[in-house]
Every structure is written in structure tokens, then in C-alpha cells.
Amino acid sequence: MNRALRLLTTGFGLIAAWWLLVIVTDAPPFMLPDPPRVFAVLVDRTWLILPHAGITAIEIVIGLSLGTILGGASALLLISAAPVRRWLLPVLVVSQALPVFALAPLLTLWFGYGLASKVAMATLIIFFPVTAAFYDGLRRVDPGWLDLARVMGGGRATILRQIRLPAALPAFGSGLRVATAVAPIGAVVGEWVGSSAGLGYLMLHANGRMQTDLMFAALLVLAVMALGLYAAVDAGARALTRWQPENGYA
Amino acid sequence: MDGLPSPGITVDAAGLSFDGRIVFDGLSFRLEGGCWTALLGPSGVGKSSLLRFIAGLPAAGGDIRGSVDAGDGMALTGRVAYMAQRDLLLPWLSVLDNVTLGHRLRGTPLGQQDRHRALHLLDQVGLADSADARPAALSGGMRQRAALARTLWENRPIVLMDEPFSALDALTRFRLQETAAGLLRDRTVFLVTHDPMEALRLADRILVLTGSPASLRETAAPPALPRPRDPGGEAMAARAAALMRDLAGTEGEAA
């Protein structure tokens, strides 16, 4: 069974399970609307949902890009300079010990109700998995490769560029995949705390008016967006590490 | 090697310790220029650390001291090639790019002539058809041949080999020993090995490192036959057996 067919089967399976749950529990539509009702709302209110989805997508993509760049740069800084490592590592751990969700009201206060606070939230949530995975990859390079490179006359910068960086790409890809999976959480939580647009805002708004079907429609769009982004990042990560046998290129 | 002679190497007062435990101390010896010297010894006696010391690499987790000098008085830096037990091919590079890795690491551009030389070396080790393949597509023997081509590509007068054939099956090992002996004929080669027969086939001199703390001694010279020597003769078999008994005996003593 090819990948697309597997995905479709999983998607239909989940929808079927959802529908079955509605039938079995006989839940009222304001508690748990059935799939046809939600799809009808999705079609009827496409022009309401789409602009909000666009804003959330922009927040996620900018947050993911910034988080990846900052995380990548931090990992490179950590591996390159021992004094920086001694100071920065504890700061990174402390930054993760603080629940990012608790920071959302502060970020809204500092960056306002617009795009910036949600981007900051998404960036914060993405930054650590990228830094941790990439740094780990840079650190765990086969020592034999490093020995060989040193005997061949490679300097620190060249060894970083030619050996450590490519060797760490699979770990970087793993961090990026985790970051992509959690990126929508950052953006949506940011929207819940304070915003005037985005799918998180729309869901909160619909929830307040008991429009559960609209809330589910927005949730469905968010899920599709998150899956699409994950698939794109996964494809990009695989393209970066085509040399790995499990990526089908040898 | 651009016509430059292969210098000898003098190791003086080399000492190795791990967490205060002395593995060896005060070892002094000389590797003759243009000759193959094999170092035999049981596991954990510090053979690889000694080779790494000559290569200018730190002892993994240990403390090593002493001095290493080339016989011609010039620095060793940039005149050593290193071949390890594992092929250490970079999986993201093609075989050809792995062979010419030294160029990338030294930041020198790779010309058409260099490319031809690399292809010629790959041809010599029987990998001409695999130049564009990734290491993952090669067998263990082919990978180690690619590693040998990479060592030859460096074109260094001194070659340090740390059990380079030990992970291979007997037939592949036998063939690769022949290839290496032919292609590294005039270099100063220091070969660390566990295999007495490999030492007898390839080396001009055999050193044995045994005991705790370890001491170094030279065994009687291998049979006066051209390298690589045929392992089939009676004299070779008797010498290999004697070396093996010697090693087994000292290992028992150390235990």
C-alpha cells in the first residue's frame, strides 16, 4: 500500500471512528457534532474560516522559521565555544523549565494582540527541540571521523562544516519534525490568550456562542494545516539526508 | 609521494595512563624509514594509543606523554596518513569524494588532474565502477578498499594503520593485504595488528607490546622473503605459531 493510500485510509478511519462515537453516545450536536454537519459548516463558512486559517498559518510558518534559525544558531554556538556552552546550557534548561503557556499573557502584554506575540510564542516553543536535537547531533559525531579529519589537516571550522554539520543533519531533521508538530500549539495558545484573528480566536469565539460545529470545522482546518506542514518539513528533512539508507537512497 | 624519501620516526619516553593506572611508561623505539613495522600485543595493552600518539591524536580517555620526532628533523604534521580498523567513510559523500576528502578538509580546490589520480587509485583497488556510489551500497571489503584508496590519495610518506583489515573475512583480508603491500611499498608504515600471520606477511620488523605495565621488545626478523610473504610455507606457519604462543603466554601472565 503506498503512502498516500495509507494516509487516506487513516483519515477515513478517524472520521469513521468519530461518526461511530456520535452514534453510540447519541451526543447532542452542541456537544459533539457529526462529520456531515461539520463538513457542511466547513463549506458554508469557508470565507469566514479561510482568513483566520491564513493568519494562523503565517504565525506558525514565521515562528517555525525563526525558531529553527535561532535554534540552529544556538546549537552551533554551543558546539563552537566552550565558555558560551557553560553559560548558555543552564539558561536553555531554565527556559524550558518555565511553562511556555504561562508566558503567553506576558508575551501578549509585551508584543500586543497582533501577529508578533503569537510568533514569539511559537518561536519559544520551537526553539528548544531544534537546539537540543541539533546540538546533540553535532556533539555525537563518530569520533573516528574527527580523528581522521584531524590527521588530514582539517581545522575546527572546516571539520564543523564538512563533518559535524552533515553528520548532525538527521538529528536536526528529528528536532525540526518535533518542532513542526508543536508549532501550531504555540500559535493557537497565543491566540487564545489575546487576539482578534486566527483559528484559535475563531474556536474560542465559536465556543462562547455554542457553535460547536464551527469550532470543529476550525479544528479540522488546523489539523489539516499542521499535517500539511509536517509533511512538507518531513520531505525537506529527508531531502537533506538522502544518503541515509532508510530514506531510500544509497 | 613526489620523490620524497619516507623518514624514520623516533618515539622517546612514551607513557600512557588511564585514571592513574600506568599502561606503559618510558617506551622508546624507532620506526625505520621506508619499512613496515608491525606492532603485536594483546587487547588493552595500549597499541592503538601508541599509534594515535604518533598520529598526533589524544589518547581516548587517557593521559599520554613523551615525544615523537621524524628522522629527518622536519615536523610530522602533514606527513602522516591514518587508516583505522573501521573504514570511516562519510555516508553522505560518494566513494570518489571520500577518497579526496583530504582536499575538502584542507580547503584546496580539486582539479581535473586530482580527479584523474583519485579515479586511478580507485581502479588500483578495484573500485573503478563504484566511484559515484555511496558507501552504503558497498560491501565491507569494498568499503575498506575505498579507505585504502583514501589513505593512498593522501600520498604521505608515513602511514599509520590500526588493525585495518581485522574486520574483514579471511579472503578479502588476504587480497587487501596484497594490495596494501604493493601500493605502500616504500612508505614508513606502522601497522598495529592482533594477527601474527598478518605481521609476518607484511612487516620488515615485528615489535611486541606485552605485560602490565607493558614493555616493548622486537622479535626475530620475519623470513627474508619479498613482501607480502606467502603464508603457506612451513617457516611462516612455525613463526606464526611461535608468535601466537608468545602472545598467549604473556596474556596469561598479565591476567
Coordinates of C-alpha atoms in Angstrom, one line a residue:
Chain A
M1 CA 0.0 0.0 0.0
N2 CA 1.5 3.3 -1.0
R3 CA 1.9 6.3 1.4
A4 CA -0.9 8.4 0.0
L5 CA -3.4 5.5 0.2
R6 CA -2.3 4.7 3.8
L7 CA -2.8 8.4 4.8
L8 CA -6.3 8.4 3.2
T9 CA -7.2 5.2 4.9
T10 CA -6.1 6.6 8.3
G11 CA -8.0 9.8 7.6
F12 CA -11.2 8.0 6.7
G13 CA -10.7 5.6 9.6
L14 CA -10.5 8.5 12.1
I15 CA -13.6 10.2 10.6
A16 CA -15.5 6.9 10.8
A17 CA -14.5 6.4 14.4
W18 CA -15.7 10.0 15.2
W19 CA -19.0 9.3 13.5
L20 CA -19.4 6.0 15.3
L21 CA -18.7 7.8 18.6
V22 CA -21.5 10.3 17.8
I23 CA -23.9 7.4 17.0
V24 CA -23.0 5.3 20.0
T25 CA -23.1 8.1 22.6
D26 CA -26.0 9.8 20.9
A27 CA -24.4 13.1 21.9
P28 CA -26.3 16.3 21.1
P29 CA -24.8 18.4 18.2
F30 CA -23.7 21.2 20.5
M31 CA -21.6 18.7 22.5
L32 CA -20.3 16.5 19.6
P33 CA -21.4 17.3 16.1
D34 CA -21.3 14.5 13.5
P35 CA -18.9 14.7 10.5
P36 CA -21.5 15.7 7.8
R37 CA -22.6 18.6 10.0
V38 CA -19.1 19.8 10.4
F39 CA -18.3 19.4 6.7
A40 CA -21.4 21.4 5.8
V41 CA -20.2 24.2 8.1
L42 CA -16.8 24.0 6.5
V43 CA -18.3 24.5 3.1
D44 CA -20.9 27.2 4.1
R45 CA -18.4 29.3 6.1
T46 CA -15.3 28.8 4.0
W47 CA -14.8 32.5 3.6
L48 CA -15.0 33.1 7.3
I49 CA -12.6 30.3 8.2
L50 CA -10.0 30.8 5.5
P51 CA -8.7 34.3 6.5
H52 CA -8.4 33.1 10.1
A53 CA -6.6 30.0 8.9
G54 CA -4.3 32.2 6.8
I55 CA -3.3 34.2 9.8
T56 CA -2.6 31.1 12.0
A57 CA -0.6 29.6 9.1
I58 CA 1.5 32.8 8.8
E59 CA 2.1 32.8 12.6
I60 CA 3.2 29.1 12.5
V61 CA 5.5 29.4 9.5
I62 CA 7.2 32.6 10.8
G63 CA 7.5 31.1 14.2
L64 CA 8.9 27.8 12.8
S65 CA 11.4 29.7 10.6
L66 CA 12.6 32.0 13.4
G67 CA 12.7 29.1 16.0
T68 CA 14.7 27.0 13.6
I69 CA 17.1 29.7 12.7
L70 CA 17.6 30.7 16.4
G71 CA 17.8 27.0 17.5
G72 CA 20.3 26.2 14.8
A73 CA 22.4 29.2 15.6
S74 CA 22.3 28.3 19.4
A75 CA 23.4 24.7 18.7
L76 CA 26.3 26.0 16.6
L77 CA 27.3 28.4 19.3
L78 CA 27.1 25.7 21.9
I79 CA 29.4 23.3 19.9
S80 CA 31.8 26.0 18.9
A81 CA 32.6 27.8 22.1
A82 CA 33.1 26.0 25.4
P83 CA 32.8 29.2 27.5
V84 CA 29.4 30.0 25.8
R85 CA 28.3 26.4 26.4
R86 CA 29.0 26.7 30.1
W87 CA 26.8 29.8 30.4
L88 CA 24.1 29.1 27.8
L89 CA 23.2 25.5 28.6
P90 CA 21.8 26.2 32.1
V91 CA 19.9 29.2 30.6
L92 CA 18.4 26.9 28.0
V93 CA 17.3 24.3 30.6
V94 CA 15.8 27.0 32.8
S95 CA 13.9 28.5 29.8
Q96 CA 12.3 25.0 29.3
A97 CA 11.5 24.6 32.9
L98 CA 9.2 27.6 32.7
P99 CA 5.9 26.5 31.1
V100 CA 5.7 28.4 27.9
F101 CA 1.9 28.6 28.2
A102 CA 2.3 30.6 31.4
L103 CA 4.3 33.2 29.4
A104 CA 1.5 33.7 26.9
P105 CA -0.2 36.6 28.8
L106 CA 3.2 38.3 29.3
L107 CA 4.0 37.9 25.6
T108 CA 0.7 39.4 24.7
L109 CA 1.4 42.3 27.1
W110 CA 4.8 42.9 25.6
F111 CA 4.1 42.3 21.9
G112 CA 0.4 43.3 21.7
Y113 CA -2.6 41.5 20.3
G114 CA -1.3 41.2 16.8
L115 CA 1.0 38.7 15.0
A116 CA 4.1 39.4 17.0
S117 CA 3.0 37.8 20.3
K118 CA 1.9 34.6 18.6
V119 CA 5.1 34.4 16.5
A120 CA 7.1 34.9 19.7
M121 CA 5.1 32.1 21.4
A122 CA 5.6 29.7 18.5
T123 CA 9.3 30.6 18.3
L124 CA 9.8 29.9 22.0
I125 CA 8.1 26.5 21.8
I126 CA 10.1 25.5 18.7
F127 CA 13.5 26.9 19.7
F128 CA 14.3 24.2 22.4
P129 CA 13.6 21.0 20.4
V130 CA 15.6 22.3 17.5
T131 CA 18.5 23.4 19.7
A132 CA 18.6 20.2 21.8
A133 CA 18.4 17.9 18.8
F134 CA 20.9 19.7 16.6
Y135 CA 23.4 20.2 19.4
D136 CA 23.1 16.5 20.3
G137 CA 23.7 15.6 16.6
L138 CA 26.7 18.0 16.4
R139 CA 28.2 16.5 19.6
R140 CA 27.6 12.8 18.9
V141 CA 29.7 12.7 15.7
D142 CA 31.7 9.5 15.2
P143 CA 35.0 10.3 16.9
G144 CA 36.7 8.2 14.3
W145 CA 35.7 10.7 11.6
L146 CA 37.1 13.6 13.7
D147 CA 40.4 11.8 14.3
L148 CA 40.7 11.1 10.5
A149 CA 39.9 14.7 9.7
R150 CA 42.5 16.0 12.2
V151 CA 45.2 13.8 10.8
M152 CA 44.2 15.0 7.3
G153 CA 44.9 18.6 8.5
G154 CA 41.3 19.8 8.8
G155 CA 40.9 22.9 11.1
R156 CA 38.0 23.3 13.5
A157 CA 35.8 25.4 11.2
T158 CA 36.4 23.0 8.2
I159 CA 35.7 20.0 10.4
L160 CA 32.5 21.7 11.6
R161 CA 31.4 22.4 8.0
Q162 CA 32.5 19.2 6.3
I163 CA 32.0 16.6 9.1
R164 CA 29.9 17.7 12.1
L165 CA 27.2 19.6 10.1
P166 CA 26.3 16.9 7.6
A167 CA 26.6 14.2 10.3
A168 CA 24.2 16.2 12.5
L169 CA 21.5 16.7 9.8
P170 CA 19.5 13.6 10.7
A171 CA 19.3 14.8 14.3
F172 CA 18.4 18.3 13.1
G173 CA 15.7 16.8 11.0
S174 CA 14.3 14.9 14.0
G175 CA 14.3 18.1 16.1
L176 CA 12.6 20.0 13.2
R177 CA 9.9 17.4 13.0
V178 CA 9.1 17.6 16.7
A179 CA 9.2 21.4 16.4
T180 CA 6.7 21.3 13.5
A181 CA 4.4 19.1 15.4
V182 CA 4.3 21.5 18.4
A183 CA 4.4 24.8 16.4
P184 CA 0.6 25.1 16.0
I185 CA 0.2 24.7 19.8
G186 CA 2.3 27.8 20.3
A187 CA 0.3 29.9 17.8
V188 CA -3.1 28.7 18.9
V189 CA -2.4 29.1 22.7
G190 CA -1.2 32.6 21.9
E191 CA -4.4 33.3 20.1
W192 CA -6.5 32.1 23.0
V193 CA -4.8 34.4 25.4
G194 CA -5.3 37.5 23.4
S195 CA -6.0 38.1 19.7
S196 CA -8.5 39.4 17.2
A197 CA -7.9 36.8 14.4
G198 CA -6.7 33.3 13.8
L199 CA -8.1 29.8 14.2
G200 CA -7.5 29.9 17.9
Y201 CA -9.5 33.1 18.2
L202 CA -12.3 31.7 15.9
M203 CA -12.5 28.5 18.1
L204 CA -12.8 30.5 21.3
H205 CA -15.4 32.8 19.7
A206 CA -17.4 29.8 18.4
N207 CA -17.2 28.0 21.7
G208 CA -18.6 31.1 23.5
R209 CA -21.6 31.1 21.2
M210 CA -22.1 27.3 21.4
Q211 CA -21.2 27.0 17.7
T212 CA -19.5 23.7 18.3
D213 CA -19.8 22.7 14.6
L214 CA -17.8 25.8 13.6
M215 CA -15.3 25.0 16.4
F216 CA -14.9 21.5 15.0
A217 CA -14.6 22.9 11.4
A218 CA -11.8 25.3 12.6
L219 CA -10.1 22.4 14.4
L220 CA -10.3 20.3 11.3
V221 CA -8.6 23.0 9.2
L222 CA -5.9 23.4 11.9
A223 CA -5.3 19.7 11.8
V224 CA -5.0 19.6 8.0
M225 CA -2.7 22.6 8.1
A226 CA -0.5 21.0 10.8
L227 CA -0.4 17.7 8.8
G228 CA 0.5 19.5 5.6
L229 CA 3.3 21.5 7.2
Y230 CA 4.6 18.4 8.9
A231 CA 4.6 16.5 5.5
A232 CA 6.5 19.4 3.9
V233 CA 9.1 19.6 6.7
D234 CA 9.4 15.8 6.7
A235 CA 10.1 15.8 2.9
G236 CA 12.6 18.6 3.3
A237 CA 14.4 16.8 6.2
R238 CA 14.5 13.6 4.1
A239 CA 15.9 15.5 1.1
L240 CA 18.7 16.8 3.3
T241 CA 19.6 13.3 4.4
R242 CA 19.1 11.3 1.2
W243 CA 22.3 9.5 1.9
Q244 CA 20.7 7.6 4.8
P245 CA 19.7 4.1 3.7
E246 CA 16.2 4.4 5.4
N247 CA 15.5 7.4 3.1
G248 CA 15.8 5.1 0.1
Y249 CA 19.0 6.5 -1.3
A250 CA 22.2 4.6 -1.2
Chain B
M1 CA 55.0 10.8 -2.7
D2 CA 56.6 13.2 -5.1
G3 CA 60.0 11.5 -4.8
L4 CA 60.5 12.5 -1.2
P5 CA 62.0 9.7 0.9
S6 CA 60.0 8.3 3.8
P7 CA 61.5 9.3 7.1
G8 CA 62.1 7.2 10.1
I9 CA 60.3 8.0 13.3
T10 CA 61.7 8.1 16.8
V11 CA 59.4 7.7 19.8
D12 CA 61.0 8.6 23.1
A13 CA 59.9 8.1 26.7
A14 CA 56.2 7.4 25.8
G15 CA 53.9 6.9 28.7
L16 CA 50.2 6.1 28.9
S17 CA 47.9 6.0 32.0
F18 CA 44.2 5.7 32.5
D19 CA 42.9 7.1 35.8
G20 CA 46.3 6.8 37.4
R21 CA 46.8 3.2 36.2
I22 CA 50.0 3.1 34.2
V23 CA 49.5 1.1 30.9
F24 CA 53.1 1.7 29.8
D25 CA 55.9 4.1 30.7
G26 CA 59.2 5.1 29.2
L27 CA 58.8 3.3 25.9
S28 CA 61.4 4.3 23.3
F29 CA 61.8 2.9 19.9
R30 CA 62.5 3.7 16.3
L31 CA 60.5 3.0 13.1
E32 CA 62.9 2.7 10.2
G33 CA 62.2 4.9 7.2
G34 CA 60.7 3.2 4.2
C35 CA 60.0 0.0 6.2
W36 CA 56.9 -1.7 7.5
T37 CA 56.9 -2.2 11.3
A38 CA 54.2 -4.3 12.9
L39 CA 53.1 -3.9 16.5
L40 CA 51.6 -7.0 18.1
G41 CA 50.1 -7.3 21.5
P42 CA 47.1 -8.4 23.5
S43 CA 44.0 -6.2 23.9
G44 CA 44.2 -3.3 26.3
V45 CA 48.0 -3.0 26.2
G46 CA 48.0 0.4 24.6
K47 CA 48.8 -0.4 20.9
S48 CA 46.2 1.8 19.4
S49 CA 47.0 4.6 21.9
L50 CA 50.7 4.4 20.8
L51 CA 49.7 4.7 17.2
R52 CA 47.4 7.6 17.9
F53 CA 50.2 9.3 19.8
I54 CA 52.4 9.1 16.7
A55 CA 49.5 10.5 14.6
G56 CA 49.2 13.4 17.0
L57 CA 45.8 12.4 18.3
P58 CA 44.9 12.4 22.1
A59 CA 44.6 9.0 23.9
A60 CA 40.8 8.3 24.2
G61 CA 40.1 8.9 27.9
G62 CA 43.7 8.6 28.9
D63 CA 46.8 10.6 29.5
I64 CA 49.7 10.1 27.1
R65 CA 53.1 11.8 27.1
G66 CA 56.5 11.5 25.5
S67 CA 58.0 12.8 22.2
V68 CA 57.7 11.8 18.6
D69 CA 60.2 13.0 16.0
A70 CA 60.8 12.4 12.4
G71 CA 64.3 11.1 11.5
D72 CA 64.8 13.9 9.0
G73 CA 64.3 16.6 11.7
M74 CA 61.2 18.0 10.0
A75 CA 57.8 18.2 11.6
L76 CA 55.4 15.2 11.3
T77 CA 52.4 17.4 10.8
G78 CA 51.0 17.0 7.3
R79 CA 53.2 13.9 6.5
V80 CA 51.1 11.2 8.1
A81 CA 48.2 9.2 6.7
Y82 CA 45.9 7.2 9.0
M83 CA 43.9 4.1 8.4
A84 CA 41.7 2.7 11.1
Q85 CA 40.0 -0.6 11.8
R86 CA 36.7 0.9 10.6
D87 CA 36.6 2.4 7.1
L88 CA 35.4 5.7 8.4
L89 CA 33.8 6.6 5.1
L90 CA 31.4 9.5 5.3
P91 CA 28.0 8.2 4.3
W92 CA 26.8 11.4 2.6
L93 CA 29.8 11.5 0.2
S94 CA 30.3 9.4 -2.9
V95 CA 33.3 7.0 -2.9
L96 CA 35.2 9.4 -5.1
D97 CA 34.5 12.3 -2.7
N98 CA 35.5 10.1 0.2
V99 CA 38.8 9.3 -1.4
T100 CA 39.5 13.0 -2.0
L101 CA 38.2 14.1 1.5
G102 CA 41.6 15.5 2.5
H103 CA 41.3 18.1 -0.2
R104 CA 38.0 19.3 1.2
L105 CA 39.3 19.4 4.7
R106 CA 42.4 21.4 3.7
G107 CA 40.3 23.7 1.6
T108 CA 42.3 23.2 -1.6
P109 CA 40.3 23.0 -4.9
L110 CA 40.1 19.7 -6.6
G111 CA 41.5 19.9 -10.2
Q112 CA 40.8 17.6 -13.1
Q113 CA 44.2 16.0 -12.6
D114 CA 43.4 15.3 -9.0
R115 CA 40.2 13.7 -10.0
H116 CA 42.0 11.5 -12.5
R117 CA 44.5 10.5 -9.9
A118 CA 41.7 9.5 -7.5
L119 CA 40.0 7.5 -10.2
H120 CA 43.3 5.8 -11.0
L121 CA 43.7 4.9 -7.3
L122 CA 40.1 3.5 -7.2
D123 CA 41.0 1.5 -10.3
Q124 CA 44.1 0.1 -8.5
V125 CA 42.0 -1.1 -5.5
G126 CA 39.4 -2.5 -7.9
L127 CA 36.6 0.1 -7.3
A128 CA 36.7 2.0 -10.6
D129 CA 33.0 1.2 -11.2
S130 CA 31.9 2.4 -7.7
A131 CA 33.4 5.9 -7.8
D132 CA 29.9 7.5 -7.8
A133 CA 28.3 5.1 -5.4
R134 CA 27.6 5.9 -1.7
P135 CA 29.4 3.9 0.9
A136 CA 26.1 2.2 2.0
A137 CA 26.0 0.5 -1.4
L138 CA 29.4 -1.2 -0.9
S139 CA 30.3 -4.4 0.9
G140 CA 32.6 -4.4 3.9
G141 CA 35.6 -5.4 1.8
M142 CA 34.8 -2.7 -0.8
R143 CA 34.5 -0.1 1.9
Q144 CA 37.9 -1.0 3.3
R145 CA 39.4 -0.8 -0.2
A146 CA 37.9 2.6 -0.5
A147 CA 39.5 3.5 2.8
L148 CA 42.8 2.2 1.4
A149 CA 42.4 4.4 -1.7
R150 CA 41.7 7.4 0.6
T151 CA 44.9 6.6 2.5
L152 CA 46.9 6.4 -0.7
W153 CA 45.3 9.6 -2.0
E154 CA 46.9 11.5 0.9
N155 CA 50.2 10.5 -0.6
R156 CA 52.0 10.8 2.7
P157 CA 55.5 9.2 3.4
I158 CA 54.3 7.9 6.8
V159 CA 51.2 5.6 7.0
L160 CA 49.8 4.6 10.3
M161 CA 47.4 1.6 10.2
D162 CA 45.4 0.5 13.2
E163 CA 44.1 -3.1 12.6
P164 CA 43.0 -2.0 9.1
F165 CA 42.0 -5.5 7.9
S166 CA 40.8 -7.1 11.1
A167 CA 37.0 -6.7 10.4
L168 CA 37.2 -8.4 7.0
D169 CA 36.7 -12.0 6.1
A170 CA 39.8 -14.1 5.5
L171 CA 39.8 -14.0 1.7
T172 CA 39.2 -10.2 1.5
R173 CA 41.8 -9.6 4.2
F174 CA 44.3 -11.7 2.2
R175 CA 43.7 -9.8 -1.0
L176 CA 43.7 -6.4 0.7
Q177 CA 47.0 -7.2 2.4
E178 CA 48.5 -7.8 -1.0
T179 CA 47.1 -4.6 -2.4
A180 CA 48.3 -2.5 0.5
A181 CA 51.8 -4.1 0.5
G182 CA 52.1 -3.3 -3.2
L183 CA 50.8 0.2 -3.1
L184 CA 52.6 1.3 0.1
R185 CA 55.9 -0.4 -0.8
D186 CA 58.3 2.4 0.0
R187 CA 56.5 4.2 2.8
T188 CA 57.2 4.2 6.5
V189 CA 54.3 2.1 7.7
F190 CA 53.4 1.4 11.3
L191 CA 50.9 -1.5 11.4
V192 CA 49.0 -2.3 14.6
T193 CA 47.6 -5.8 14.4
H194 CA 46.3 -8.7 16.5
D195 CA 47.2 -11.2 13.9
P196 CA 50.7 -12.7 13.9
M197 CA 50.4 -14.0 10.4
E198 CA 49.4 -10.6 9.1
A199 CA 52.5 -9.2 10.8
L200 CA 54.7 -11.9 9.3
R201 CA 53.2 -11.4 5.8
L202 CA 53.6 -7.6 5.7
A203 CA 56.2 -6.4 8.1
D204 CA 60.0 -5.9 7.9
R205 CA 60.2 -5.8 11.7
I206 CA 57.8 -7.0 14.4
L207 CA 57.5 -5.4 17.8
V208 CA 55.6 -7.0 20.6
L209 CA 54.0 -4.9 23.4
T210 CA 53.1 -7.1 26.4
G211 CA 52.8 -7.0 30.2
S212 CA 51.4 -4.7 32.8
P213 CA 52.8 -2.1 32.7
A214 CA 53.6 -3.0 29.1
S215 CA 57.1 -3.3 27.7
L216 CA 58.2 -3.4 24.1
R217 CA 60.6 -5.9 22.5
E218 CA 61.5 -6.8 19.0
T219 CA 61.0 -10.4 17.8
A220 CA 63.3 -12.2 15.4
A221 CA 63.1 -10.7 11.9
P222 CA 60.4 -12.3 9.6
P223 CA 61.6 -14.7 6.9
A224 CA 63.8 -12.9 4.3
L225 CA 61.2 -13.1 1.5
P226 CA 59.7 -10.3 -0.5
R227 CA 56.5 -8.8 0.9
P228 CA 53.7 -9.8 1.0
R229 CA 55.0 -13.1 2.1
D230 CA 53.1 -16.3 1.2
P231 CA 51.5 -17.6 4.4
G232 CA 51.6 -21.2 3.1
G233 CA 55.2 -22.0 3.8
E234 CA 56.3 -24.1 6.8
A235 CA 58.7 -21.5 8.1
M236 CA 55.8 -18.9 8.2
A237 CA 53.4 -21.3 9.9
A238 CA 56.0 -22.1 12.5
R239 CA 56.9 -18.5 13.1
A240 CA 53.2 -17.6 13.4
A241 CA 52.6 -20.4 15.9
A242 CA 55.6 -19.2 17.9
L243 CA 54.4 -15.6 18.0
M244 CA 50.9 -16.8 19.0
R245 CA 52.3 -18.9 21.8
D246 CA 54.4 -15.9 22.9
L247 CA 51.4 -13.6 22.9
A248 CA 49.1 -16.1 24.6
G249 CA 51.7 -16.8 27.3
T250 CA 52.2 -13.1 28.1
E251 CA 48.5 -12.5 28.1
G252 CA 48.1 -15.3 30.7
E253 CA 50.9 -13.7 32.8
A254 CA 49.2 -10.3 32.6
A255 CA 45.8 -11.9 33.7

